[in-house]
């Protein structure tokens, strides 16, 4: 799997996926299947990692998941904003949210 931006701020420019380094690709896929599948798809499409975001829309404004209160309008969150892939997985699997890992039109500010 290509390097994806789930990092701490200190590691942001190093190109290391801390979650994969700590548990390995197979275990990451088992624990976070939705996240893994979305990142694998974007990797296969040749997506620019600096533009990968978690786009979230709440069905009811203010719904909380993954430590974030989500608005009813689409909001892009750089993956680097998330320190724990479990938060991403929780958002992707929540039925009260419409969420996807996709690419933004421009580079995310945290991914420089």
C-alpha angles and dihedrals in degrees: 000000000000121000110279126192103254095128147128117254091254091057097040097112098035098080095231120138100215095195092054093043092053100045107013131241097279094051091044089055091050095048099039108026097159093048092045093050093048093048092045090052093050091046091052089050090053094243117182106249089215089065100046113118141166105241112202134182121180119219086216117031114248096027108153127219132143091018093299134106104224124212124221090248124076111273126187119218119187108236087233087070088071118077094183123049088209088072090055091047091049091053093046092050097044112111092204090063133062102216138165139165105236142138124279122223090247135027115280114250094236095055100071 
